[in-house]
Short mmCIF file of C-alpha atoms and ligand atoms in Angstrom, two decimals:
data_model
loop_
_atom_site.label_atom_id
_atom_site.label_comp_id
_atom_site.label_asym_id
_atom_site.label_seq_id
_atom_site.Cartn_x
_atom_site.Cartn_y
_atom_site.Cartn_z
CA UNK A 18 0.00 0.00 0.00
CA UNK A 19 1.70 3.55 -0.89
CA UNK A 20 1.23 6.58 1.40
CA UNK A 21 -1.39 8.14 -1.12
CA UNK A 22 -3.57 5.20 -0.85
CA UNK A 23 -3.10 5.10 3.25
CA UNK A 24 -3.70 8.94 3.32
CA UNK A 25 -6.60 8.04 1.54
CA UNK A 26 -8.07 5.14 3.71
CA UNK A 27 -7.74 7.05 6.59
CA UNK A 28 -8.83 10.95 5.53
CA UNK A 29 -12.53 9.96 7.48
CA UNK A 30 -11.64 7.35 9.47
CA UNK A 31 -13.13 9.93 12.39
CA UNK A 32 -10.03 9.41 15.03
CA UNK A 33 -11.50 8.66 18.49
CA UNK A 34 -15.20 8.28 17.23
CA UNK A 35 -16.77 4.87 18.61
CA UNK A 36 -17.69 3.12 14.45
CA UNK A 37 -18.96 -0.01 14.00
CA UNK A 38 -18.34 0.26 9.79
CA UNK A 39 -14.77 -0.59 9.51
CA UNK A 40 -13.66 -2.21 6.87
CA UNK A 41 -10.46 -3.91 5.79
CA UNK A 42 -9.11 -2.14 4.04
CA UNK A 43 -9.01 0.65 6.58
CA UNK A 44 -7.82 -1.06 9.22
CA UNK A 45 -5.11 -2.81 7.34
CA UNK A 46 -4.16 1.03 6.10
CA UNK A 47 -3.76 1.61 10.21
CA UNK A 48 -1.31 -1.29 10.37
CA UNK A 49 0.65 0.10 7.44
CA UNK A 50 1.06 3.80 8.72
CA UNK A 51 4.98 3.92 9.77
CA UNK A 52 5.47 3.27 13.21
CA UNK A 53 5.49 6.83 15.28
CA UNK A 54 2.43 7.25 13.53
CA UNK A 55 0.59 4.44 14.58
CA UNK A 56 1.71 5.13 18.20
CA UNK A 57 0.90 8.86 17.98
CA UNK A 58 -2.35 8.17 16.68
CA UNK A 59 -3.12 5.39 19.35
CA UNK A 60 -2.09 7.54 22.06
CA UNK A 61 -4.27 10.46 20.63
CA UNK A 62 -7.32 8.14 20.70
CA UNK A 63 -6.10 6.93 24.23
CA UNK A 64 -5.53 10.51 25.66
CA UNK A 65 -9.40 11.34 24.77
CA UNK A 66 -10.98 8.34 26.28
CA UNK A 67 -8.92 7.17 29.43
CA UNK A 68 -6.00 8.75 31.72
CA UNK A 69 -3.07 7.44 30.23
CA UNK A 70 -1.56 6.66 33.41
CA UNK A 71 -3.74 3.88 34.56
CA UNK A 72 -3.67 0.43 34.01
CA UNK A 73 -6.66 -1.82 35.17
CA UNK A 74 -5.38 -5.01 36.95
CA UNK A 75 -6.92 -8.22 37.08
CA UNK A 76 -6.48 -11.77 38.16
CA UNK A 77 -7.15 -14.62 36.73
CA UNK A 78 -7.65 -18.19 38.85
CA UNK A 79 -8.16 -21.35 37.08
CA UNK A 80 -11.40 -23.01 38.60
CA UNK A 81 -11.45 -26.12 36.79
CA UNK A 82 -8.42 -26.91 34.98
CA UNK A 83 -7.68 -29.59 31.87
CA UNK A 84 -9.80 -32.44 30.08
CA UNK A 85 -11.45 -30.11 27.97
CA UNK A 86 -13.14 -31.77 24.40
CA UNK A 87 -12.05 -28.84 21.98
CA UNK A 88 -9.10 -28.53 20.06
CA UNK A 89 -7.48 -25.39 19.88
CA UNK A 90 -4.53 -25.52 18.71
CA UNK A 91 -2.78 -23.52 21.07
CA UNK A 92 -4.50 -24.67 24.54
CA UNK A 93 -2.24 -27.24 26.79
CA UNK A 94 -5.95 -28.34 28.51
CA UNK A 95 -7.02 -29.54 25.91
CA UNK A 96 -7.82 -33.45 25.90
CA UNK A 97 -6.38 -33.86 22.21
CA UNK A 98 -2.77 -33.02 23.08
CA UNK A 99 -0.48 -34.73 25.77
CA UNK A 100 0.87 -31.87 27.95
CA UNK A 101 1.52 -33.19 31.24
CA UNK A 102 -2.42 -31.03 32.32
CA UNK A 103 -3.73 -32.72 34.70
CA UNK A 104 -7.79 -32.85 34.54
CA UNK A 105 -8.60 -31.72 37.67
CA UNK A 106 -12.65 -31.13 38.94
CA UNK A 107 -14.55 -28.11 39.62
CA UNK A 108 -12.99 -26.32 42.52
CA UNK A 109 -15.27 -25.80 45.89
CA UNK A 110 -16.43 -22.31 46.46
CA UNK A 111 -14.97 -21.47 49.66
CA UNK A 112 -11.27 -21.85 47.57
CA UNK A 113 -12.54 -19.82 44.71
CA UNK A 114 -13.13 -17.59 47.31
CA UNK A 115 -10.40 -17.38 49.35
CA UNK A 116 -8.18 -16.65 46.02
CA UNK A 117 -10.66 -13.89 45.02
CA UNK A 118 -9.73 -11.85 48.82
CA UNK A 119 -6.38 -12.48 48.26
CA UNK A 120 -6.51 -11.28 44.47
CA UNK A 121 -8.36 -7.92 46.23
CA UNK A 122 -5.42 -7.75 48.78
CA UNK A 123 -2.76 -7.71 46.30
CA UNK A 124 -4.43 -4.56 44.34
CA UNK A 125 -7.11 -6.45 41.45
CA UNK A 126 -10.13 -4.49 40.85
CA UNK A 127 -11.80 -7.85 38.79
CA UNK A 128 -11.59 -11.66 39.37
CA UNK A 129 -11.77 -14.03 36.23
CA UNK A 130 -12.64 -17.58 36.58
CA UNK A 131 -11.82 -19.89 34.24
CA UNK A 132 -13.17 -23.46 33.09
CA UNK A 133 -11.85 -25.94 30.73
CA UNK A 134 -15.23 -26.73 29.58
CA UNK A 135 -16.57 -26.92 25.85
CA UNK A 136 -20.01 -25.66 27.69
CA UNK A 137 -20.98 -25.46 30.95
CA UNK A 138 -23.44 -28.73 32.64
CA UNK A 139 -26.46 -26.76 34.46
CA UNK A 140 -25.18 -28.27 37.83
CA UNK A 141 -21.98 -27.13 37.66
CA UNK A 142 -23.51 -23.45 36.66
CA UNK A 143 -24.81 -23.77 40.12
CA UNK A 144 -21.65 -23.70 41.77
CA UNK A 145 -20.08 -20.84 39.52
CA UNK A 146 -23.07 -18.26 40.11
CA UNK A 147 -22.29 -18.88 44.18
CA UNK A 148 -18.54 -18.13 43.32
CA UNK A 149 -19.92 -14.73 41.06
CA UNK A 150 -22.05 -13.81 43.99
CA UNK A 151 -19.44 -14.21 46.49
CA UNK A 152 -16.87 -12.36 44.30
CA UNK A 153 -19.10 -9.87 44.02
CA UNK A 154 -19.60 -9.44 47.48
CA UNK A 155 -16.38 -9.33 48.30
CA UNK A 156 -16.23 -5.56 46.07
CA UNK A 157 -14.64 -7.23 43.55
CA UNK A 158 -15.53 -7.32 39.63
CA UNK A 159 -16.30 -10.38 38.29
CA UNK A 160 -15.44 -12.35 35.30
CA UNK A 161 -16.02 -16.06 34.10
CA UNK A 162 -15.02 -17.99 30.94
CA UNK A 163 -16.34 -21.22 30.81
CA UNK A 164 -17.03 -21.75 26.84
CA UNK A 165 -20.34 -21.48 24.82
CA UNK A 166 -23.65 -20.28 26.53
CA UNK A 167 -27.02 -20.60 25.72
CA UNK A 168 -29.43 -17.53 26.33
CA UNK A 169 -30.76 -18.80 29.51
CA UNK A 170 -27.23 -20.06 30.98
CA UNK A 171 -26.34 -16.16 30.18
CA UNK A 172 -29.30 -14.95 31.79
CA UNK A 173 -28.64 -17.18 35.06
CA UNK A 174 -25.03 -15.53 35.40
CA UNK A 175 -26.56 -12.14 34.86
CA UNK A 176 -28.70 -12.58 37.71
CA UNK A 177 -25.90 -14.24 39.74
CA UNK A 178 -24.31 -10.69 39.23
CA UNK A 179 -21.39 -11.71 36.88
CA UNK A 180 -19.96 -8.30 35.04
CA UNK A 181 -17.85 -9.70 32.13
CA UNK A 182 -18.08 -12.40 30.49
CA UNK A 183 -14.65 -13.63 28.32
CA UNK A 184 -15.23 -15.40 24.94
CA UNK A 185 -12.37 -14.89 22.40
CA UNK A 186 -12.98 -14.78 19.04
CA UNK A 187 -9.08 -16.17 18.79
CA UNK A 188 -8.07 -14.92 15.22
CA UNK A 189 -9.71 -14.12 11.97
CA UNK A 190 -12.73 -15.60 10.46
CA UNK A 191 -10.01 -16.97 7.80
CA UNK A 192 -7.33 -18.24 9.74
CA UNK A 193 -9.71 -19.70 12.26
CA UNK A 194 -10.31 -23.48 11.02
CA UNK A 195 -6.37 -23.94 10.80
CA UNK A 196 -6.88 -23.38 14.85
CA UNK A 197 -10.01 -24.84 15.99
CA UNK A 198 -12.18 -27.66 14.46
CA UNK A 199 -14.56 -28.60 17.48
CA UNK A 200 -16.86 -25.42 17.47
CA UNK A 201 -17.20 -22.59 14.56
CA UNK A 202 -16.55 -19.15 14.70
CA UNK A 203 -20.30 -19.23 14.40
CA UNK A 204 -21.02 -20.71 17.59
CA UNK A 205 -18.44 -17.99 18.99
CA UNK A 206 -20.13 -15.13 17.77
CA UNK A 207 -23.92 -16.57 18.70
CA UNK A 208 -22.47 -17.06 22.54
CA UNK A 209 -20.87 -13.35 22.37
CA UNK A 210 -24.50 -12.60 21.14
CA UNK A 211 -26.59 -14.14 24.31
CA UNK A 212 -23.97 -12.46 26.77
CA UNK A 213 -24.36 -9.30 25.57
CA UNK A 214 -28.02 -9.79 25.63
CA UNK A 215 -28.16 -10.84 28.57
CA UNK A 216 -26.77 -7.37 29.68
CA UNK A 217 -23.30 -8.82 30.55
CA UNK A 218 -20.16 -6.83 29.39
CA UNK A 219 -18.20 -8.62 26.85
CA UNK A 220 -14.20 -9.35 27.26
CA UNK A 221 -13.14 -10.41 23.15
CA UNK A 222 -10.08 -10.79 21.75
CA UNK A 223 -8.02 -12.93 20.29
CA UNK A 224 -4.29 -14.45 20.27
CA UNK A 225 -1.15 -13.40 17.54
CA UNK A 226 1.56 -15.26 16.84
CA UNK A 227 0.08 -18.43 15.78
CA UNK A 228 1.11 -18.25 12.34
CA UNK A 229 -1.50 -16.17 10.99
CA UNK A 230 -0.22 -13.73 8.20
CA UNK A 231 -0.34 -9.96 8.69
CA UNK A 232 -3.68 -10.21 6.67
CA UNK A 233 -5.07 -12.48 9.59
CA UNK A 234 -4.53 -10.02 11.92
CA UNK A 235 -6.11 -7.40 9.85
CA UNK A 236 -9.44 -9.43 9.78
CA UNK A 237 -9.31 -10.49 13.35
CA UNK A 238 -9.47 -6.46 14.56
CA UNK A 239 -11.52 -5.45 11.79
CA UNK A 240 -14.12 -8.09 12.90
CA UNK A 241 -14.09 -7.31 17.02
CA UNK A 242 -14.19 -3.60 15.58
CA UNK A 243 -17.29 -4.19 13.59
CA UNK A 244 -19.16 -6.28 16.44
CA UNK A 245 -22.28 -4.07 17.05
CA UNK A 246 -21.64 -3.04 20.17
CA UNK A 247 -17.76 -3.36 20.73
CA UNK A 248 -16.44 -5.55 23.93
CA UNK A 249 -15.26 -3.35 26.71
CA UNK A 250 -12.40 -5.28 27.11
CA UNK A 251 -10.84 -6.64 24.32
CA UNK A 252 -7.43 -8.95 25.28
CA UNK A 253 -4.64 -9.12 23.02
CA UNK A 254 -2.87 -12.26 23.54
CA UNK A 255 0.64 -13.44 22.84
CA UNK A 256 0.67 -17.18 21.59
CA UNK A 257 2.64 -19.16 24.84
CA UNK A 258 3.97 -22.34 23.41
CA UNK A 259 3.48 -24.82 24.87
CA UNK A 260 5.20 -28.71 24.48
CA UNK A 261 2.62 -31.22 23.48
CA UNK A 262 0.03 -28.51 21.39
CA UNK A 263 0.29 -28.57 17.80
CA UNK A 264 1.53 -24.49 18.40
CA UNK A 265 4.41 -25.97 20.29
CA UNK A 266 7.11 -24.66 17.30
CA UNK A 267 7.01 -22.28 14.63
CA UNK A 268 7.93 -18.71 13.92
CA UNK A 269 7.67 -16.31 16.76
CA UNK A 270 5.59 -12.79 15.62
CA UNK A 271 7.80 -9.87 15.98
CA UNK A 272 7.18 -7.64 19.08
CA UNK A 273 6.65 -4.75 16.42
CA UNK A 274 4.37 -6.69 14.68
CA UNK A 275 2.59 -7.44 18.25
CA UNK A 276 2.57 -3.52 18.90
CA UNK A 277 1.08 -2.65 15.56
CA UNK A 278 -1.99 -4.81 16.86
CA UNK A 279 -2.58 -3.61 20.17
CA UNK A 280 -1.98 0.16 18.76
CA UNK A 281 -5.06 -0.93 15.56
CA UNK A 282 -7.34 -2.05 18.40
CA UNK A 283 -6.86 1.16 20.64
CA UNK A 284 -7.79 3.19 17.62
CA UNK A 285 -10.41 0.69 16.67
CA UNK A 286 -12.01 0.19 19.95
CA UNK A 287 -12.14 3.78 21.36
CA UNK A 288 -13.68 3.31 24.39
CA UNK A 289 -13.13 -0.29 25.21
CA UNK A 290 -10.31 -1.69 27.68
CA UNK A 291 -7.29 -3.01 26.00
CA UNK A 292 -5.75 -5.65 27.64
CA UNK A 293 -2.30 -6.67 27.14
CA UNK A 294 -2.74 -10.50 27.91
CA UNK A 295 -0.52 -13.73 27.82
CA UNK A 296 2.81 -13.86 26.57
CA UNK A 297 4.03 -10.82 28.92
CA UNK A 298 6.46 -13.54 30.86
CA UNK A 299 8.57 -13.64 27.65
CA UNK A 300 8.14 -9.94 26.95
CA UNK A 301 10.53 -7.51 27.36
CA UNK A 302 10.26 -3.93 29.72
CA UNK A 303 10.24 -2.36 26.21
CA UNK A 304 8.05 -4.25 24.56
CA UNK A 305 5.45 -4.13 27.54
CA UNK A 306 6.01 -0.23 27.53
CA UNK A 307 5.68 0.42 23.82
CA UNK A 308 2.10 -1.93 24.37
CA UNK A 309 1.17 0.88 26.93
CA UNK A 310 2.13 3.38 24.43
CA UNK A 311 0.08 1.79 22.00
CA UNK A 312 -2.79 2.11 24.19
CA UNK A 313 -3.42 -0.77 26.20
CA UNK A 314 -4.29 -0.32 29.44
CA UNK A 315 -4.94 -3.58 31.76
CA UNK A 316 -2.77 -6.54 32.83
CA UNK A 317 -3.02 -9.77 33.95
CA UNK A 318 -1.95 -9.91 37.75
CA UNK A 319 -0.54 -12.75 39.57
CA UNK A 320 2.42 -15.58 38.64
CA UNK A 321 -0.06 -18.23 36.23
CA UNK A 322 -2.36 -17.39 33.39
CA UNK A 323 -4.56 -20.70 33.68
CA UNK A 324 -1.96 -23.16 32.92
CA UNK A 325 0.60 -20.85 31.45
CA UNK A 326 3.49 -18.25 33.29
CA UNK A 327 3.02 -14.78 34.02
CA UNK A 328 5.73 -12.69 35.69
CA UNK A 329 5.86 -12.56 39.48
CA UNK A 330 3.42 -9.25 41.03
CA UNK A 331 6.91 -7.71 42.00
CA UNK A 332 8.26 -7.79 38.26
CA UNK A 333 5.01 -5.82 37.59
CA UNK A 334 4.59 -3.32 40.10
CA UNK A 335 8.53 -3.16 39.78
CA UNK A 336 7.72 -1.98 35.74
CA UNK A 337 4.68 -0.02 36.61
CA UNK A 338 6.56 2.03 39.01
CA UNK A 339 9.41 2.63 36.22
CA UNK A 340 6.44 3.59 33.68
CA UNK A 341 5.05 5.90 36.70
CA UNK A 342 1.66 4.03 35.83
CA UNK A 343 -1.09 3.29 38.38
CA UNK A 344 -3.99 0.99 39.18
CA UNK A 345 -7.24 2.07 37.53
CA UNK A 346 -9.31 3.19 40.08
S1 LIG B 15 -8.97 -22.75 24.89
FE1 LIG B 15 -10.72 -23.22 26.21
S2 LIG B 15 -12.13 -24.28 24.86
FE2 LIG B 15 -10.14 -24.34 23.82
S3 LIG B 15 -9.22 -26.31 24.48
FE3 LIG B 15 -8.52 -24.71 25.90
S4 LIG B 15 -9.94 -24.78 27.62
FE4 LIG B 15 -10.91 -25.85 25.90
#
């Protein structure tokens, strides 16, 4: 693309303004502007809708971990790869909840609880809307991923007062069958449908670095962008590889690359939450800080991502101190 064609693209783009219209060939125009660019544009669009000093922190426990039935490429839980996950059941309330105070004591504003489950079992719903109502009374947000959901499971978490609910759209509509065969993207975007009818807020984002082409990453944004009511926090993930997954080798994306995507979903997804997600263990400081520059603005807190690493709370407060950035209040 030459830099009449990019002016072009992005002459009405309407910098800051919440859209729901983008199309491809505008957002792939954003990833092609040269780098200060991007970032200045990013941070513009940042400056207008959030205090660029604050970073919203949450944690994220795994409440049932392993034996799930999909098959995405990229997830050690699943039952189609041999990682060394062990399948372990449901965990009991009172130990959800006990890792939810401690999350609060060590500064997260939101608690995510995650299941390895291809849908959650009615029972089992049970016990996670008593963990959502006991998060919730603790003052904390709360947050579950636990696969696809019909309208009425949706409408039972509502009630059980669950804020956000995380379903990742993972990569582009393309891209996606080389990643997951055991679900559509479909079936993705019908769940992210009965959430955000139910009146839950919607966490959507995806992974890079899975070997999807620069194309792929164009049509994963352009389709969270065009959603018709954007998620309000949208996680950018960086593939963890992990021995025994099908992802285990292959060509790692280049950080730039990985900034270029957070930066296109900042200017994107105005008003939504951008959270820089797994992967940060292997990041560098200067990676991590161009991501803030870039516009994202919430971590992951606490040493495990699910399964995966995540570095230690004092490695991030250590950074966020050096960045002079703050919890989001
Ligand atoms: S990403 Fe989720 S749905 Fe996919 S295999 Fe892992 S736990 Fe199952």
């Amino acid at each position: 693309m030459d830099d009449r064609t990019t002016d072009c693209l992005l002459n009405d783009i309407g910098l800051g303004v919440v859209r729901h219209d983008w199309t491809r060939e505008q957002v792939q125009a954003l990833f092609a502007l040269a780098f200060p660019e991007l970032i200045y544009r990013a941070q513009s669009v940042h400056r207008r809708n959030f205090d660029p000093t604050e970073v919203q922190i949450s944690t994220l426990l795994s409440i049932k971990t392993g034996g799930c039935p999909e098959d995405c490429a990229y997830c050690p839980q699943s039952v189609h790869y041999d990682t060394g996950v062990k399948a372990d059941k449901l965990m009991h309330v009172d130990a959800v909840l006990a890792e939810a105070r401690a999350a609060k004591e060590a500064g997260a504003s939101r608690f995510c609880m995650g299941a390895a489950w291809r849908e959650p079992k009615d029972r089992d719903l049970d016990k996670v809307c008593e963990m959502v109502a006991g998060v919730k009374a603790l003052g904390l947000e709360s947050c579950a991923t636990l696969g696809m959901l019909s309208v009425a499971q949706a409408r039972r978490l509502k009630a059980a007062g669950l804020d956000y609910y995380n379903h990742n759209l993972d990569t582009s509509p393309d891209y996606y069958g080389a990643i997951i065969t055991t679900r559509t993207y479909q079936d993705r975007l019908d769940t992210l449908g009965h959430v955000r009818d139910a009146g839950i807020h919607v966490c959507c984002g995806g992974i890079v670095g899975m070997g999807e082409s620069a194309e792929d990453r164009v049509g994963m944004i352009t389709t969270l962008a065009s959603l018709p009511v954007h998620p309000e926090s949208v996680p950018i993930n960086m593939l963890v590889r992990v021995e025994g997954t099908p992802l285990a080798t292959g060509q790692a994306i280049d950080p730039i690359d990985f900034v270029r995507t957070i930066a296109a979903a900042r200017i994107t997804m105005p008003k939504s939450v951008v959270r820089l997600s797994a992967g940060r263990e292997d990041m560098s400081e200067e990676t991590q800080a161009l991501c803030f520059l870039a516009g994202a603005n919430s971590i992951f807190y606490g040493p495990k991502l699910l399964t995966t690493p995540n570095p230690e709370r004092d490695r991030d407060l250590q950074l966020m101190d050096k960045l002079g950035l703050v919890p989001m209040s």
